[in-house]
Amino acid sequence: LFSLSSIHPSTKLYLGKEGCQQAFETILDIVKSQKIKCIYAYSDSEVTSLFPKFYKEWRLRKNKTDAFTQLIVPAGTPTTSEEYRSDSFRETRILPNKYSFSGSINICGTYTIFFSFNEKEPYAVVVDSKIITDMLTQFFVYTWDSLENTKR
């Protein structure tokens, strides 16, 4: 059982392109404040389509934090492009076609950030919950371990 006094989950909704950019900034704040060394992420290629300049600049700023990213992408994602290929700051693994998805999930520290990159209504939901984040981290690690290492 859990003591309710020790559980303080919270959520925040970010709407529109500017809101999604704020949610990405929240990720950097979390990485810095909690001294995160690894970010777990599922992402389709919509993030680079919707935010080409912002995402490239954000990724460079993320790299300066020394946080490594384990990235899972759906089949068909251009993993040879700069935005998705494995490098010293990120390793990318590919899900089979039958498990395609859209959107993005970033897991870091006690936070899980969900993104929907629908061009008409992009939004992000930030969940601060150790229990939920620990559970989703386990799902991520299981999936990661079951996928082929594409790093060469």
PDB file of C-alpha atoms in Angstrom:
ATOM      1  CA  LEU A   1       0.000   0.000   0.000  1.00  0.00           C
ATOM      2  CA  PHE A   2       1.016   3.584  -0.572  1.00  0.00           C
ATOM      3  CA  SER A   3       0.680   6.457   1.817  1.00  0.00           C
ATOM      4  CA  LEU A   4      -1.358   9.148   0.088  1.00  0.00           C
ATOM      5  CA  SER A   5       0.762  11.811   1.742  1.00  0.00           C
ATOM      6  CA  SER A   6       3.824  10.630  -0.251  1.00  0.00           C
ATOM      7  CA  ILE A   7       2.112  10.531  -3.673  1.00  0.00           C
ATOM      8  CA  HIS A   8       1.758  13.884  -5.387  1.00  0.00           C
ATOM      9  CA  PRO A   9       1.192  13.255  -9.079  1.00  0.00           C
ATOM     10  CA  SER A  10       0.519  16.204 -11.321  1.00  0.00           C
ATOM     11  CA  THR A  11      -0.298  16.833 -14.960  1.00  0.00           C
ATOM     12  CA  LYS A  12      -0.032  19.812 -17.241  1.00  0.00           C
ATOM     13  CA  LEU A  13      -1.528  20.247 -20.704  1.00  0.00           C
ATOM     14  CA  TYR A  14       0.288  22.288 -23.373  1.00  0.00           C
ATOM     15  CA  LEU A  15      -1.711  23.291 -26.465  1.00  0.00           C
ATOM     16  CA  GLY A  16      -0.545  24.270 -29.939  1.00  0.00           C
ATOM     17  CA  LYS A  17       2.912  24.506 -31.421  1.00  0.00           C
ATOM     18  CA  GLU A  18       4.084  26.963 -28.778  1.00  0.00           C
ATOM     19  CA  GLY A  19       2.752  24.690 -26.067  1.00  0.00           C
ATOM     20  CA  CYS A  20       4.637  21.701 -27.484  1.00  0.00           C
ATOM     21  CA  GLN A  21       7.810  23.778 -27.590  1.00  0.00           C
ATOM     22  CA  GLN A  22       7.266  24.666 -23.911  1.00  0.00           C
ATOM     23  CA  ALA A  23       6.894  20.956 -23.141  1.00  0.00           C
ATOM     24  CA  PHE A  24      10.229  20.271 -24.874  1.00  0.00           C
ATOM     25  CA  GLU A  25      11.773  23.022 -22.755  1.00  0.00           C
ATOM     26  CA  THR A  26      10.297  21.282 -19.701  1.00  0.00           C
ATOM     27  CA  ILE A  27      12.242  18.160 -20.678  1.00  0.00           C
ATOM     28  CA  LEU A  28      15.505  20.139 -20.639  1.00  0.00           C
ATOM     29  CA  ASP A  29      14.570  21.649 -17.266  1.00  0.00           C
ATOM     30  CA  ILE A  30      13.909  18.148 -15.867  1.00  0.00           C
ATOM     31  CA  VAL A  31      17.184  16.791 -17.271  1.00  0.00           C
ATOM     32  CA  LYS A  32      19.119  19.645 -15.656  1.00  0.00           C
ATOM     33  CA  SER A  33      17.290  19.749 -12.304  1.00  0.00           C
ATOM     34  CA  GLN A  34      17.218  15.968 -11.766  1.00  0.00           C
ATOM     35  CA  LYS A  35      20.653  15.426 -13.366  1.00  0.00           C
ATOM     36  CA  ILE A  36      19.173  12.878 -15.782  1.00  0.00           C
ATOM     37  CA  LYS A  37      21.720  10.782 -17.685  1.00  0.00           C
ATOM     38  CA  CYS A  38      19.290   8.951 -19.998  1.00  0.00           C
ATOM     39  CA  ILE A  39      16.054   9.911 -21.733  1.00  0.00           C
ATOM     40  CA  TYR A  40      13.830   7.134 -23.068  1.00  0.00           C
ATOM     41  CA  ALA A  41      11.812   8.200 -26.102  1.00  0.00           C
ATOM     42  CA  TYR A  42       9.355   6.835 -28.626  1.00  0.00           C
ATOM     43  CA  SER A  43       8.904   9.214 -31.549  1.00  0.00           C
ATOM     44  CA  ASP A  44       7.623   9.326 -35.089  1.00  0.00           C
ATOM     45  CA  SER A  45       9.056  11.723 -37.682  1.00  0.00           C
ATOM     46  CA  GLU A  46       6.286  14.311 -37.245  1.00  0.00           C
ATOM     47  CA  VAL A  47       8.328  16.246 -34.681  1.00  0.00           C
ATOM     48  CA  THR A  48      10.903  17.188 -37.296  1.00  0.00           C
ATOM     49  CA  SER A  49       8.207  18.046 -39.838  1.00  0.00           C
ATOM     50  CA  LEU A  50       6.291  20.286 -37.440  1.00  0.00           C
ATOM     51  CA  PHE A  51       9.312  21.884 -35.734  1.00  0.00           C
ATOM     52  CA  PRO A  52      12.276  21.578 -38.145  1.00  0.00           C
ATOM     53  CA  LYS A  53      14.398  24.476 -36.836  1.00  0.00           C
ATOM     54  CA  PHE A  54      13.256  24.333 -33.206  1.00  0.00           C
ATOM     55  CA  TYR A  55      13.809  20.584 -32.820  1.00  0.00           C
ATOM     56  CA  LYS A  56      17.302  20.717 -34.333  1.00  0.00           C
ATOM     57  CA  GLU A  57      18.297  23.550 -31.964  1.00  0.00           C
ATOM     58  CA  TRP A  58      16.617  21.816 -29.006  1.00  0.00           C
ATOM     59  CA  ARG A  59      18.495  18.583 -29.717  1.00  0.00           C
ATOM     60  CA  LEU A  60      21.831  20.454 -29.757  1.00  0.00           C
ATOM     61  CA  ARG A  61      20.977  22.020 -26.383  1.00  0.00           C
ATOM     62  CA  LYS A  62      19.948  18.596 -25.044  1.00  0.00           C
ATOM     63  CA  ASN A  63      23.281  17.151 -26.169  1.00  0.00           C
ATOM     64  CA  LYS A  64      25.112  19.794 -24.104  1.00  0.00           C
ATOM     65  CA  THR A  65      23.492  18.334 -20.966  1.00  0.00           C
ATOM     66  CA  ASP A  66      25.280  14.996 -21.645  1.00  0.00           C
ATOM     67  CA  ALA A  67      21.962  13.150 -21.301  1.00  0.00           C
ATOM     68  CA  PHE A  68      21.955  10.145 -23.631  1.00  0.00           C
ATOM     69  CA  THR A  69      18.742   9.276 -25.495  1.00  0.00           C
ATOM     70  CA  GLN A  70      17.477   5.806 -26.259  1.00  0.00           C
ATOM     71  CA  LEU A  71      15.071   6.385 -29.144  1.00  0.00           C
ATOM     72  CA  ILE A  72      12.521   3.947 -30.551  1.00  0.00           C
ATOM     73  CA  VAL A  73      11.000   4.888 -33.911  1.00  0.00           C
ATOM     74  CA  PRO A  74       8.419   3.210 -36.149  1.00  0.00           C
ATOM     75  CA  ALA A  75       9.585   1.426 -39.301  1.00  0.00           C
ATOM     76  CA  GLY A  76       9.892   3.835 -42.194  1.00  0.00           C
ATOM     77  CA  THR A  77      11.473   6.597 -40.114  1.00  0.00           C
ATOM     78  CA  PRO A  78      14.534   7.959 -41.944  1.00  0.00           C
ATOM     79  CA  THR A  79      17.119   6.666 -39.444  1.00  0.00           C
ATOM     80  CA  THR A  80      20.007   7.746 -41.658  1.00  0.00           C
ATOM     81  CA  SER A  81      18.968  11.400 -41.341  1.00  0.00           C
ATOM     82  CA  GLU A  82      20.691  13.551 -38.738  1.00  0.00           C
ATOM     83  CA  GLU A  83      17.525  13.791 -36.628  1.00  0.00           C
ATOM     84  CA  TYR A  84      17.207  10.036 -36.066  1.00  0.00           C
ATOM     85  CA  ARG A  85      20.502   8.254 -36.652  1.00  0.00           C
ATOM     86  CA  SER A  86      22.472   6.833 -33.760  1.00  0.00           C
ATOM     87  CA  ASP A  87      25.405   8.953 -32.617  1.00  0.00           C
ATOM     88  CA  SER A  88      27.333   9.649 -29.412  1.00  0.00           C
ATOM     89  CA  PHE A  89      24.232  11.264 -27.830  1.00  0.00           C
ATOM     90  CA  ARG A  90      21.565   8.838 -29.029  1.00  0.00           C
ATOM     91  CA  GLU A  91      20.957   5.251 -30.032  1.00  0.00           C
ATOM     92  CA  THR A  92      17.993   4.534 -32.299  1.00  0.00           C
ATOM     93  CA  ARG A  93      16.114   1.264 -32.620  1.00  0.00           C
ATOM     94  CA  ILE A  94      13.266   0.519 -35.031  1.00  0.00           C
ATOM     95  CA  LEU A  95       9.886  -1.064 -34.317  1.00  0.00           C
ATOM     96  CA  PRO A  96       8.510  -3.501 -36.908  1.00  0.00           C
ATOM     97  CA  ASN A  97       5.835  -2.224 -39.331  1.00  0.00           C
ATOM     98  CA  LYS A  98       2.961  -3.880 -37.479  1.00  0.00           C
ATOM     99  CA  TYR A  99       3.681  -1.702 -34.397  1.00  0.00           C
ATOM    100  CA  SER A 100       3.654   1.699 -36.083  1.00  0.00           C
ATOM    101  CA  PHE A 101       2.494   4.695 -34.065  1.00  0.00           C
ATOM    102  CA  SER A 102       2.257   8.442 -34.297  1.00  0.00           C
ATOM    103  CA  GLY A 103       3.261  10.973 -31.690  1.00  0.00           C
ATOM    104  CA  SER A 104       5.990  10.852 -29.116  1.00  0.00           C
ATOM    105  CA  ILE A 105       6.591   9.796 -25.522  1.00  0.00           C
ATOM    106  CA  ASN A 106       9.600  11.034 -23.564  1.00  0.00           C
ATOM    107  CA  ILE A 107      10.443   9.449 -20.214  1.00  0.00           C
ATOM    108  CA  CYS A 108      12.918  11.122 -17.883  1.00  0.00           C
ATOM    109  CA  GLY A 109      13.268  11.261 -14.117  1.00  0.00           C
ATOM    110  CA  THR A 110       9.806  11.161 -12.567  1.00  0.00           C
ATOM    111  CA  TYR A 111       8.194  12.660 -15.678  1.00  0.00           C
ATOM    112  CA  THR A 112       6.515  11.208 -18.746  1.00  0.00           C
ATOM    113  CA  ILE A 113       5.707  13.617 -21.558  1.00  0.00           C
ATOM    114  CA  PHE A 114       3.196  12.621 -24.251  1.00  0.00           C
ATOM    115  CA  PHE A 115       3.084  14.519 -27.557  1.00  0.00           C
ATOM    116  CA  SER A 116       0.500  14.523 -30.326  1.00  0.00           C
ATOM    117  CA  PHE A 117       1.863  16.232 -33.416  1.00  0.00           C
ATOM    118  CA  ASN A 118      -1.405  16.502 -35.318  1.00  0.00           C
ATOM    119  CA  GLU A 119      -0.758  19.571 -37.452  1.00  0.00           C
ATOM    120  CA  LYS A 120      -4.178  21.089 -36.703  1.00  0.00           C
ATOM    121  CA  GLU A 121      -4.066  20.576 -32.922  1.00  0.00           C
ATOM    122  CA  PRO A 122      -0.597  19.625 -31.626  1.00  0.00           C
ATOM    123  CA  TYR A 123      -0.473  19.213 -27.865  1.00  0.00           C
ATOM    124  CA  ALA A 124       1.582  17.731 -25.062  1.00  0.00           C
ATOM    125  CA  VAL A 125       0.667  16.281 -21.676  1.00  0.00           C
ATOM    126  CA  VAL A 126       3.318  16.292 -18.956  1.00  0.00           C
ATOM    127  CA  VAL A 127       2.762  13.774 -16.158  1.00  0.00           C
ATOM    128  CA  ASP A 128       4.863  13.993 -13.007  1.00  0.00           C
ATOM    129  CA  SER A 129       4.372  10.648 -11.282  1.00  0.00           C
ATOM    130  CA  LYS A 130       7.129   8.324 -10.137  1.00  0.00           C
ATOM    131  CA  ILE A 131       4.777   5.320 -10.205  1.00  0.00           C
ATOM    132  CA  ILE A 132       3.525   5.932 -13.748  1.00  0.00           C
ATOM    133  CA  THR A 133       6.988   6.844 -15.032  1.00  0.00           C
ATOM    134  CA  ASP A 134       8.576   3.753 -13.437  1.00  0.00           C
ATOM    135  CA  MET A 135       5.924   1.542 -15.061  1.00  0.00           C
ATOM    136  CA  LEU A 136       6.381   3.128 -18.501  1.00  0.00           C
ATOM    137  CA  THR A 137      10.167   2.906 -18.117  1.00  0.00           C
ATOM    138  CA  GLN A 138       9.850  -0.850 -17.608  1.00  0.00           C
ATOM    139  CA  PHE A 139       7.709  -1.153 -20.760  1.00  0.00           C
ATOM    140  CA  PHE A 140      10.263   0.922 -22.649  1.00  0.00           C
ATOM    141  CA  VAL A 141      13.254  -1.116 -21.446  1.00  0.00           C
ATOM    142  CA  TYR A 142      11.483  -4.370 -22.305  1.00  0.00           C
ATOM    143  CA  THR A 143      10.698  -3.093 -25.809  1.00  0.00           C
ATOM    144  CA  TRP A 144      14.218  -1.707 -26.218  1.00  0.00           C
ATOM    145  CA  ASP A 145      15.828  -4.991 -25.196  1.00  0.00           C
ATOM    146  CA  SER A 146      13.638  -6.922 -27.659  1.00  0.00           C
ATOM    147  CA  LEU A 147      14.627  -4.750 -30.652  1.00  0.00           C
ATOM    148  CA  GLU A 148      17.683  -5.243 -32.815  1.00  0.00           C
ATOM    149  CA  ASN A 149      20.583  -2.919 -32.150  1.00  0.00           C
ATOM    150  CA  THR A 150      20.944  -0.907 -35.369  1.00  0.00           C
ATOM    151  CA  LYS A 151      24.037   1.001 -34.186  1.00  0.00           C
ATOM    152  CA  ARG A 152      26.966   0.205 -36.421  1.00  0.00           C
TER     153      ARG A 152
END
